Short mmCIF file of C-alpha atoms and ligand atoms in Angstrom, two decimals:
data_model
loop_
_atom_site.label_atom_id
_atom_site.label_comp_id
_atom_site.label_asym_id
_atom_site.label_seq_id
_atom_site.Cartn_x
_atom_site.Cartn_y
_atom_site.Cartn_z
CA MET A 1 62.72 -40.28 -40.80
CA TYR A 2 61.33 -38.34 -43.71
CA LEU A 3 63.89 -37.96 -46.46
CA ARG A 4 64.33 -34.58 -48.04
CA ALA A 5 67.30 -32.63 -49.30
CA THR A 6 68.60 -29.92 -47.04
CA MET A 7 67.20 -26.44 -47.47
CA ASN A 8 68.27 -22.85 -47.25
CA ILE A 9 66.15 -21.18 -44.60
CA LEU A 10 65.42 -17.52 -43.91
CA LEU A 11 64.41 -16.51 -40.38
CA LEU A 12 62.82 -13.08 -39.91
CA GLY A 13 63.39 -11.12 -36.71
CA SER A 14 66.14 -9.86 -34.43
CA GLY A 15 65.30 -10.60 -30.80
CA GLY A 16 66.00 -13.23 -28.18
CA ARG A 17 63.22 -15.31 -29.72
CA GLU A 18 65.03 -15.33 -33.05
CA HIS A 19 68.37 -16.17 -31.43
CA ALA A 20 66.68 -19.19 -29.81
CA LEU A 21 64.99 -20.16 -33.10
CA ALA A 22 68.28 -19.79 -35.00
CA TRP A 23 70.00 -21.99 -32.41
CA LYS A 24 67.31 -24.63 -32.83
CA ILE A 25 66.96 -24.43 -36.63
CA SER A 26 70.74 -24.66 -37.13
CA GLN A 27 70.68 -28.09 -35.43
CA SER A 28 68.24 -29.49 -37.97
CA HIS A 29 69.59 -32.00 -40.44
CA HIS A 30 67.21 -30.35 -42.95
CA CYS A 31 69.04 -27.05 -42.67
CA ASN A 32 71.70 -26.34 -45.28
CA SER A 33 72.29 -22.61 -44.83
CA LEU A 34 70.49 -20.33 -42.41
CA PHE A 35 69.99 -16.61 -43.06
CA ILE A 36 68.53 -14.24 -40.51
CA ALA A 37 67.01 -10.87 -41.36
CA PRO A 38 67.95 -8.62 -39.75
CA GLY A 39 69.23 -10.84 -36.92
CA ASN A 40 71.67 -9.79 -34.18
CA PRO A 41 75.23 -10.72 -33.18
CA GLY A 42 73.79 -13.83 -31.45
CA THR A 43 72.02 -15.17 -34.53
CA ALA A 44 75.23 -14.55 -36.52
CA GLN A 45 76.75 -17.53 -34.69
CA TYR A 46 74.33 -19.80 -36.58
CA GLY A 47 74.00 -18.21 -40.00
CA GLU A 48 74.38 -15.08 -42.05
CA ASN A 49 72.59 -11.92 -40.97
CA ILE A 50 71.06 -9.82 -43.73
CA SER A 51 70.10 -6.23 -43.00
CA ILE A 52 66.60 -5.63 -44.38
CA ASP A 53 63.33 -4.18 -43.13
CA LEU A 54 60.91 -6.96 -42.15
CA ASN A 55 57.96 -5.19 -43.70
CA ASP A 56 59.69 -4.63 -47.03
CA PHE A 57 58.32 -7.73 -48.74
CA PRO A 58 60.00 -7.11 -52.12
CA ALA A 59 63.33 -6.94 -50.26
CA ILE A 60 62.55 -10.25 -48.52
CA ALA A 61 61.63 -11.75 -51.91
CA ALA A 62 64.94 -10.55 -53.37
CA VAL A 63 66.83 -12.27 -50.55
CA CYS A 64 64.87 -15.46 -51.22
CA ARG A 65 65.84 -15.43 -54.89
CA ASP A 66 69.43 -14.49 -54.23
CA LYS A 67 69.97 -17.10 -51.51
CA LYS A 68 67.74 -19.83 -53.01
CA ILE A 69 65.58 -19.89 -49.91
CA GLU A 70 63.03 -22.70 -49.61
CA MET A 71 61.55 -21.88 -46.21
CA VAL A 72 60.82 -18.60 -44.44
CA VAL A 73 60.24 -18.70 -40.68
CA VAL A 74 58.57 -15.55 -39.39
CA GLY A 75 59.47 -14.55 -35.82
CA PRO A 76 57.48 -11.38 -35.02
CA GLU A 77 53.83 -10.53 -35.69
CA ASP A 78 54.20 -7.38 -37.78
CA PRO A 79 55.05 -8.97 -41.14
CA LEU A 80 52.34 -11.59 -40.61
CA VAL A 81 49.62 -9.07 -39.84
CA ASN A 82 50.87 -7.07 -42.84
CA GLY A 83 50.48 -10.10 -45.12
CA VAL A 84 53.89 -11.65 -45.71
CA TYR A 85 52.30 -15.10 -46.09
CA ASP A 86 49.85 -13.80 -48.71
CA PHE A 87 52.60 -11.91 -50.55
CA PHE A 88 54.47 -15.18 -51.10
CA GLN A 89 51.30 -16.99 -52.19
CA GLU A 90 50.41 -14.27 -54.68
CA HIS A 91 53.73 -14.27 -56.52
CA ALA A 92 54.27 -17.29 -58.75
CA SER A 93 58.05 -17.15 -58.31
CA LEU A 94 57.68 -17.30 -54.51
CA SER A 95 54.67 -19.55 -53.98
CA SER A 96 56.70 -22.75 -53.69
CA ILE A 97 58.57 -21.33 -50.69
CA ILE A 98 57.24 -22.61 -47.38
CA VAL A 99 56.23 -19.69 -45.15
CA VAL A 100 55.83 -20.60 -41.48
CA GLY A 101 53.11 -18.23 -40.31
CA PRO A 102 49.42 -17.54 -40.90
CA SER A 103 47.73 -15.56 -43.66
CA ALA A 104 46.93 -11.93 -42.90
CA ALA A 105 43.28 -12.85 -42.44
CA ALA A 106 44.14 -15.41 -39.76
CA ALA A 107 46.78 -13.17 -38.17
CA GLN A 108 43.88 -10.89 -37.23
CA LEU A 109 43.60 -13.16 -34.20
CA GLU A 110 46.54 -11.11 -32.93
CA GLY A 111 46.18 -8.01 -35.07
CA SER A 112 42.67 -7.16 -33.86
CA LYS A 113 41.45 -7.83 -30.33
CA ALA A 114 37.87 -7.24 -31.49
CA PHE A 115 38.29 -9.81 -34.26
CA ALA A 116 39.74 -12.32 -31.79
CA LYS A 117 36.89 -11.79 -29.29
CA ALA A 118 34.22 -12.19 -31.96
CA PHE A 119 35.99 -15.30 -33.29
CA MET A 120 35.98 -16.81 -29.79
CA GLN A 121 32.32 -16.04 -29.32
CA ARG A 122 31.37 -17.56 -32.67
CA ASN A 123 33.33 -20.70 -31.87
CA GLY A 124 32.38 -21.17 -28.23
CA ILE A 125 35.91 -20.62 -26.89
CA PRO A 126 36.04 -19.53 -23.25
CA THR A 127 37.06 -15.88 -22.83
CA ALA A 128 36.14 -12.88 -20.67
CA ALA A 129 32.81 -11.17 -21.41
CA TYR A 130 33.33 -7.98 -23.45
CA ARG A 131 31.95 -5.16 -25.55
CA GLU A 132 33.69 -3.13 -28.24
CA PHE A 133 33.37 0.60 -28.91
CA THR A 134 34.47 3.19 -31.50
CA VAL A 135 34.08 6.94 -31.74
CA ASP A 136 30.53 6.36 -33.06
CA THR A 137 29.55 4.46 -29.92
CA TYR A 138 31.65 6.57 -27.53
CA ASN A 139 28.74 7.60 -25.32
CA GLU A 140 27.55 4.03 -24.95
CA GLY A 141 31.11 3.16 -23.93
CA VAL A 142 31.09 5.82 -21.23
CA LEU A 143 27.82 4.42 -19.90
CA TYR A 144 29.14 0.86 -20.06
CA ILE A 145 32.26 1.83 -18.09
CA SER A 146 30.26 3.68 -15.42
CA SER A 147 28.31 0.54 -14.50
CA HIS A 148 31.19 -1.95 -14.99
CA ALA A 149 32.64 -3.85 -12.03
CA LEU A 150 36.23 -3.00 -11.05
CA PRO A 151 38.89 -3.49 -12.19
CA ILE A 152 38.10 -2.78 -15.84
CA VAL A 153 40.24 -4.12 -18.66
CA LEU A 154 40.59 -1.84 -21.71
CA LYS A 155 42.35 -3.01 -24.85
CA ALA A 156 43.29 -1.05 -27.94
CA ASP A 157 42.07 -3.14 -30.84
CA GLY A 158 45.23 -3.13 -32.96
CA LEU A 159 48.94 -3.80 -32.46
CA ALA A 160 50.35 -1.43 -29.84
CA ALA A 161 53.75 -3.00 -29.10
CA GLY A 162 52.44 -4.67 -25.95
CA LYS A 163 51.29 -1.35 -24.46
CA GLY A 164 47.66 -1.38 -25.54
CA VAL A 165 46.17 -3.09 -22.48
CA VAL A 166 45.21 -1.12 -19.37
CA ILE A 167 43.75 -2.62 -16.23
CA ALA A 168 41.96 0.32 -14.64
CA GLN A 169 41.45 0.18 -10.88
CA SER A 170 38.90 2.98 -10.84
CA HIS A 171 36.11 4.25 -13.06
CA GLU A 172 37.95 7.55 -13.45
CA GLU A 173 41.07 5.79 -14.71
CA ALA A 174 38.99 3.66 -17.09
CA MET A 175 37.21 6.75 -18.40
CA ALA A 176 40.49 8.63 -18.93
CA THR A 177 42.03 5.63 -20.69
CA PHE A 178 38.97 5.20 -22.89
CA GLN A 179 39.09 8.86 -23.84
CA SER A 180 42.80 8.90 -24.64
CA MET A 181 42.54 5.73 -26.69
CA ILE A 182 39.53 6.75 -28.76
CA LYS A 183 39.39 10.54 -28.75
CA ASP A 184 43.11 11.34 -28.49
CA ALA A 185 44.17 8.42 -30.72
CA GLN A 186 46.77 7.37 -28.16
CA PHE A 187 47.81 4.41 -30.33
CA GLY A 188 46.79 5.93 -33.65
CA LYS A 189 44.62 3.62 -35.75
CA ALA A 190 45.22 0.79 -33.27
CA SER A 191 42.99 2.48 -30.67
CA GLU A 192 40.18 3.64 -32.96
CA ARG A 193 38.37 0.61 -31.62
CA VAL A 194 38.55 -0.42 -27.95
CA VAL A 195 37.58 -3.69 -26.31
CA ILE A 196 36.36 -3.45 -22.73
CA GLU A 197 36.30 -6.71 -20.88
CA GLN A 198 35.73 -8.43 -17.58
CA PHE A 199 38.77 -8.86 -15.34
CA LEU A 200 39.68 -12.49 -14.74
CA THR A 201 41.58 -13.68 -11.68
CA GLY A 202 43.95 -16.62 -11.93
CA VAL A 203 47.41 -17.74 -12.94
CA GLU A 204 48.42 -17.18 -16.55
CA LEU A 205 50.25 -19.53 -18.86
CA SER A 206 51.21 -19.67 -22.51
CA VAL A 207 50.38 -22.69 -24.64
CA PHE A 208 51.84 -23.13 -28.13
CA ALA A 209 50.56 -25.15 -31.04
CA LEU A 210 51.97 -25.66 -34.50
CA THR A 211 49.12 -26.12 -36.95
CA ASP A 212 48.41 -26.57 -40.65
CA GLY A 213 44.90 -25.25 -40.06
CA ARG A 214 43.48 -28.74 -39.52
CA ASP A 215 45.82 -30.80 -37.33
CA PHE A 216 48.19 -29.58 -34.66
CA VAL A 217 50.96 -30.54 -32.27
CA LEU A 218 51.56 -28.91 -28.91
CA LEU A 219 54.97 -27.60 -27.91
CA PRO A 220 56.07 -27.31 -24.27
CA GLU A 221 53.97 -24.76 -22.39
CA ALA A 222 55.53 -21.82 -20.54
CA LYS A 223 54.78 -19.00 -18.17
CA ASP A 224 56.23 -15.57 -18.71
CA TYR A 225 56.70 -12.76 -16.22
CA LYS A 226 55.61 -9.50 -17.77
CA ARG A 227 56.05 -6.95 -14.99
CA ILE A 228 59.30 -5.07 -14.60
CA GLY A 229 59.43 -5.49 -10.81
CA GLU A 230 59.77 -8.44 -8.47
CA ALA A 231 56.57 -9.96 -7.08
CA ASP A 232 54.93 -8.86 -10.35
CA SER A 233 55.03 -5.15 -9.55
CA GLY A 234 55.39 -2.11 -11.78
CA LEU A 235 54.86 -1.65 -15.49
CA ASN A 236 54.26 -4.32 -18.10
CA THR A 237 57.23 -5.18 -20.29
CA GLY A 238 57.73 -7.49 -23.25
CA GLY A 239 58.70 -10.14 -20.69
CA MET A 240 61.29 -10.35 -17.91
CA GLY A 241 61.64 -14.11 -17.78
CA ALA A 242 59.88 -17.40 -18.40
CA VAL A 243 59.74 -20.95 -17.13
CA SER A 244 58.74 -24.28 -18.61
CA PRO A 245 57.07 -26.59 -17.71
CA VAL A 246 54.20 -24.93 -15.86
CA PRO A 247 53.45 -27.35 -13.01
CA PHE A 248 49.65 -26.97 -13.12
CA ALA A 249 49.52 -27.50 -16.90
CA GLN A 250 48.63 -31.16 -16.73
CA GLY A 251 45.78 -33.62 -16.20
CA ALA A 252 42.20 -32.40 -16.38
CA PHE A 253 43.22 -28.76 -16.82
CA MET A 254 45.33 -29.50 -19.91
CA GLU A 255 42.59 -31.72 -21.32
CA LYS A 256 40.26 -28.72 -21.12
CA VAL A 257 42.90 -26.53 -22.75
CA VAL A 258 43.23 -28.98 -25.63
CA GLU A 259 39.50 -29.56 -26.12
CA LYS A 260 37.90 -26.23 -25.29
CA VAL A 261 40.64 -23.95 -26.53
CA VAL A 262 43.13 -25.49 -28.96
CA ARG A 263 40.86 -27.86 -30.86
CA SER A 264 37.99 -25.35 -30.95
CA THR A 265 40.28 -22.63 -32.24
CA ILE A 266 41.72 -24.74 -35.02
CA ALA A 267 38.28 -26.06 -35.96
CA GLY A 268 37.12 -22.42 -36.07
CA LEU A 269 40.01 -21.45 -38.36
CA GLU A 270 39.14 -24.30 -40.71
CA LYS A 271 35.42 -23.57 -40.65
CA GLU A 272 35.95 -19.88 -41.34
CA GLY A 273 38.49 -20.48 -44.11
CA LEU A 274 41.31 -18.72 -42.26
CA VAL A 275 44.53 -20.11 -43.75
CA TYR A 276 47.00 -20.94 -41.02
CA HIS A 277 50.36 -22.69 -41.31
CA GLY A 278 52.31 -21.73 -38.27
CA PHE A 279 52.45 -21.22 -34.53
CA VAL A 280 49.41 -20.28 -32.48
CA PHE A 281 50.20 -18.79 -29.09
CA PHE A 282 47.34 -19.12 -26.62
CA GLY A 283 47.68 -16.63 -23.77
CA LEU A 284 45.56 -18.37 -21.13
CA ILE A 285 44.47 -17.81 -17.57
CA ASN A 286 43.52 -20.61 -15.19
CA VAL A 287 40.37 -19.49 -13.37
CA ASN A 288 39.60 -22.12 -10.73
CA GLY A 289 40.68 -24.95 -13.01
CA GLU A 290 38.98 -23.55 -16.12
CA PRO A 291 41.09 -22.14 -18.99
CA TYR A 292 40.09 -18.78 -20.51
CA VAL A 293 41.80 -17.15 -23.48
CA ILE A 294 43.28 -13.75 -22.63
CA GLU A 295 44.81 -13.30 -26.06
CA TYR A 296 45.97 -15.03 -29.19
CA ASN A 297 49.28 -14.36 -30.85
CA CYS A 298 50.09 -15.60 -34.32
CA ARG A 299 53.73 -16.36 -33.54
CA MET A 300 55.91 -17.71 -30.76
CA GLY A 301 56.31 -15.70 -27.56
CA ASP A 302 59.36 -13.82 -26.43
CA PRO A 303 60.84 -14.78 -23.92
CA GLU A 304 58.80 -18.02 -23.94
CA THR A 305 60.64 -19.27 -27.04
CA GLU A 306 63.86 -19.09 -25.03
CA VAL A 307 62.54 -21.88 -22.76
CA VAL A 308 60.33 -23.73 -25.25
CA MET A 309 63.02 -24.33 -27.90
CA PRO A 310 65.61 -25.59 -25.40
CA ARG A 311 63.06 -28.17 -24.16
CA LEU A 312 61.97 -29.26 -27.63
CA GLN A 313 64.01 -32.31 -28.60
CA THR A 314 62.28 -32.91 -31.92
CA ASP A 315 63.83 -31.40 -35.05
CA LEU A 316 61.91 -28.15 -35.57
CA ILE A 317 62.29 -28.15 -39.36
CA GLU A 318 60.97 -31.71 -39.45
CA LEU A 319 57.85 -30.37 -37.70
CA PHE A 320 57.57 -27.51 -40.22
CA LEU A 321 57.79 -30.03 -43.07
CA ALA A 322 55.13 -32.18 -41.41
CA MET A 323 52.97 -29.04 -41.20
CA GLN A 324 53.51 -28.24 -44.86
CA GLU A 325 52.85 -31.79 -46.02
CA GLY A 326 49.76 -32.41 -43.88
CA ARG A 327 51.50 -34.95 -41.64
CA LEU A 328 51.10 -33.25 -38.26
CA SER A 329 48.57 -35.81 -37.01
CA SER A 330 51.29 -38.47 -37.03
CA ALA A 331 54.15 -36.22 -35.91
CA SER A 332 55.60 -36.77 -32.47
CA VAL A 333 57.02 -34.10 -30.22
CA ASN A 334 59.71 -35.12 -27.76
CA ILE A 335 60.28 -32.88 -24.78
CA ASP A 336 63.28 -32.66 -22.49
CA PRO A 337 62.06 -33.68 -19.01
CA ARG A 338 64.25 -31.06 -17.36
CA SER A 339 62.91 -27.65 -16.42
CA ALA A 340 64.10 -24.58 -18.25
CA ALA A 341 64.06 -21.02 -16.98
CA THR A 342 65.13 -17.82 -18.64
CA VAL A 343 65.96 -14.55 -16.91
CA VAL A 344 65.93 -11.44 -19.09
CA VAL A 345 68.43 -8.64 -18.47
CA VAL A 346 67.20 -5.21 -19.49
CA SER A 347 68.46 -1.65 -19.79
CA GLY A 348 67.81 0.49 -16.68
CA GLY A 349 64.71 2.63 -17.29
CA TYR A 350 62.97 0.05 -19.50
CA PRO A 351 60.01 -0.16 -20.21
CA GLY A 352 60.18 3.64 -20.01
CA THR A 353 63.05 5.61 -21.54
CA PHE A 354 66.51 4.11 -21.38
CA GLU A 355 69.93 4.71 -22.90
CA LYS A 356 71.44 2.50 -25.55
CA GLY A 357 75.02 1.89 -26.63
CA LYS A 358 76.31 0.66 -23.25
CA VAL A 359 79.31 -1.63 -23.62
CA ILE A 360 78.56 -5.16 -22.43
CA ASP A 361 81.53 -6.80 -20.73
CA GLY A 362 81.98 -10.52 -20.57
CA ILE A 363 78.84 -11.77 -22.30
CA GLU A 364 80.69 -13.61 -25.08
CA SER A 365 82.28 -15.95 -22.56
CA ALA A 366 79.34 -16.10 -20.12
CA GLY A 367 77.52 -19.39 -19.79
CA GLY A 368 78.01 -22.87 -18.53
CA GLU A 369 77.15 -26.44 -19.34
CA GLN A 370 73.51 -25.96 -18.39
CA THR A 371 73.08 -22.46 -19.80
CA LEU A 372 72.33 -20.80 -23.13
CA VAL A 373 72.84 -17.06 -23.56
CA PHE A 374 70.40 -15.60 -26.09
CA TYR A 375 71.02 -12.07 -27.37
CA ALA A 376 68.11 -9.64 -27.78
CA GLY A 377 68.89 -5.89 -27.86
CA ILE A 378 72.60 -6.29 -28.60
CA ALA A 379 74.52 -4.75 -31.47
CA GLU A 380 78.15 -4.74 -32.49
CA LYS A 381 79.93 -1.42 -32.58
CA GLU A 382 83.61 -1.01 -33.33
CA GLY A 383 84.23 -4.62 -32.48
CA ARG A 384 82.43 -4.51 -29.11
CA LEU A 385 79.00 -5.67 -28.05
CA VAL A 386 76.75 -2.83 -26.93
CA THR A 387 73.15 -2.57 -25.80
CA SER A 388 70.68 -1.63 -28.52
CA GLY A 389 67.28 -2.19 -26.91
CA GLY A 390 65.25 -2.49 -23.72
CA ARG A 391 65.53 -6.23 -23.42
CA VAL A 392 69.22 -7.00 -23.85
CA ALA A 393 69.62 -10.76 -23.36
CA ALA A 394 67.74 -13.82 -22.12
CA ILE A 395 69.76 -16.24 -20.02
CA THR A 396 68.25 -19.73 -20.17
CA SER A 397 69.30 -22.63 -17.97
CA TYR A 398 68.20 -26.20 -17.56
CA GLY A 399 67.67 -27.62 -14.10
CA GLU A 400 66.17 -30.58 -12.30
CA THR A 401 63.67 -28.10 -10.88
CA ILE A 402 62.58 -24.61 -11.86
CA ALA A 403 64.41 -23.27 -8.80
CA HIS A 404 67.69 -24.85 -9.91
CA ALA A 405 67.29 -23.52 -13.44
CA VAL A 406 66.59 -19.98 -12.23
CA ASP A 407 69.52 -20.07 -9.77
CA GLN A 408 71.83 -21.23 -12.52
CA SER A 409 70.76 -18.35 -14.80
CA LEU A 410 71.19 -15.87 -11.97
CA SER A 411 74.73 -17.06 -11.39
CA VAL A 412 75.60 -16.78 -15.09
CA ILE A 413 74.26 -13.21 -15.07
CA GLN A 414 77.03 -12.41 -12.55
CA GLN A 415 79.57 -13.18 -15.29
CA PHE A 416 78.78 -10.12 -17.42
CA SER A 417 77.74 -6.53 -16.95
CA PHE A 418 76.76 -3.24 -18.50
CA GLU A 419 75.86 0.12 -16.99
CA ASN A 420 72.39 0.15 -15.43
CA MET A 421 71.77 -3.55 -16.00
CA VAL A 422 68.48 -4.68 -14.46
CA HIS A 423 66.88 -8.11 -14.02
CA ARG A 424 64.42 -9.88 -11.76
CA ARG A 425 65.59 -12.45 -9.24
CA ASP A 426 62.20 -14.04 -8.62
CA ILE A 427 61.32 -15.62 -11.97
CA GLY A 428 59.30 -18.79 -11.33
CA TYR A 429 58.59 -17.76 -7.72
CA GLU A 430 55.19 -19.51 -7.52
CA PHE A 431 56.76 -22.80 -8.54
CA LYS A 432 59.91 -22.78 -6.43
CA ILE A 433 58.76 -25.29 -3.91
P1 AMP B 501 47.27 -8.97 -23.56
O1 AMP B 501 48.11 -8.01 -24.34
O2 AMP B 501 45.88 -9.13 -24.06
O3 AMP B 501 47.99 -10.27 -23.31
O4 AMP B 501 47.16 -8.37 -22.10
C1 AMP B 501 48.32 -8.06 -21.36
C2 AMP B 501 48.18 -8.57 -19.95
O5 AMP B 501 47.06 -7.96 -19.32
C3 AMP B 501 47.89 -10.07 -19.87
O6 AMP B 501 49.02 -10.85 -19.91
C4 AMP B 501 47.20 -10.15 -18.51
O7 AMP B 501 48.15 -10.15 -17.48
C5 AMP B 501 46.42 -8.87 -18.45
N1 AMP B 501 45.03 -9.09 -18.89
C6 AMP B 501 44.54 -8.94 -20.12
N2 AMP B 501 43.21 -9.23 -20.15
C7 AMP B 501 42.86 -9.55 -18.89
C8 AMP B 501 41.64 -9.94 -18.27
N3 AMP B 501 40.49 -10.02 -18.95
N4 AMP B 501 41.65 -10.22 -16.96
C9 AMP B 501 42.80 -10.11 -16.26
N5 AMP B 501 43.97 -9.74 -16.77
C10 AMP B 501 44.02 -9.46 -18.07
N1 LIG B 502 55.82 -12.83 -23.91
C1 LIG B 502 54.62 -12.41 -24.50
C2 LIG B 502 54.63 -12.23 -25.94
O1 LIG B 502 55.54 -12.65 -26.64
O2 LIG B 502 53.69 -11.63 -26.46
#
């Protein structure tokens, strides 16, 4: 065991991911006091919530000084893409604070799809064939679309809150999407540049590494379920559930993931001088036994974190210290052999328009020996818990099998309610054998 005094830790974010991270961090023997900004009523069980804007870096710095913070763990991508890591490096009074997350330059792997595609090409990392277009090359784009095989995948270059990817089933739809992204600035600056890529067929999975930019450890893998409807129907959401492990993520396939994707990516970061101390999320697709990268994220996934953290037995802060001190190559990661599944409950209407402020009955006492209830879009109002977002809570259970874990979460969901509560019943369906 590595000896170090306990630390005050600041966790940035307010979703189910951050509730799961707060739960995990609070168990660390390295953690003295935990602060969460802005947090939610779930994270408040493990530390003190502080109401600040995540992109207000001077406000984050003030909290760090006031609370004698020694480590900042960044949950969502926005502050990373906006340079929170660099802000801490550039200020002498903050530069000794450990920031878990990449530099802004490296966070471009998530912040710009075009940057990520070019990075993969330069570094020989398997990904779908693509071209990128702007208003200056609009006509070429139109021509490219007209001769492209269906379906056609169009991606707004920048951050678009998970809504910037369209899989067009016809050339007309692709053309209309292309026009609204580039000419009508559908996503503002984020769609000034558009990536058009080949559609890949296979089963997706999410692989997570923690890296110091040279060495890495892998965390448990997961699969999330993005569509609102059962049997993967309807609109994309932030995620309606997740399972871990992913049964096919083993053997020769995982060896390819490690060699062709993870190692090549981290070698590419090092070679290109992209400073990275944090999580890399590889959004992969298994195409006939070959892994392809669909996307990179520069943070943990949500709701994947809600199954990954429960399965991680190793002290998370110990891993962060190993990352900071260049000891990841000798760090070990212990994983709970049980399966974990999370089912997300959402507000009716999500991912379209939905009402907030619905009173949630019974969630404080919901749960069971095998279950963790993580809060997402939940706020406290006049002493009651009310809905405050599309994704309201993620109910994670352990089980001997994925099917048992999902069934357990579904039964815990019966213990609470709010008006227009929606969830899927088929999370993990491919693996429920
Ligand atoms: P992204 O935001 O890049 O993860 O894309 C959102 C979702 O669109 C992914 O999770 C996939 O389900 C799908 N997707 C993105 N790119 C492709 C592709 N090239 N082929 C097939 N599906 C894709
Ligand atoms: N669940 C997908 C994501 O966090 O981006």
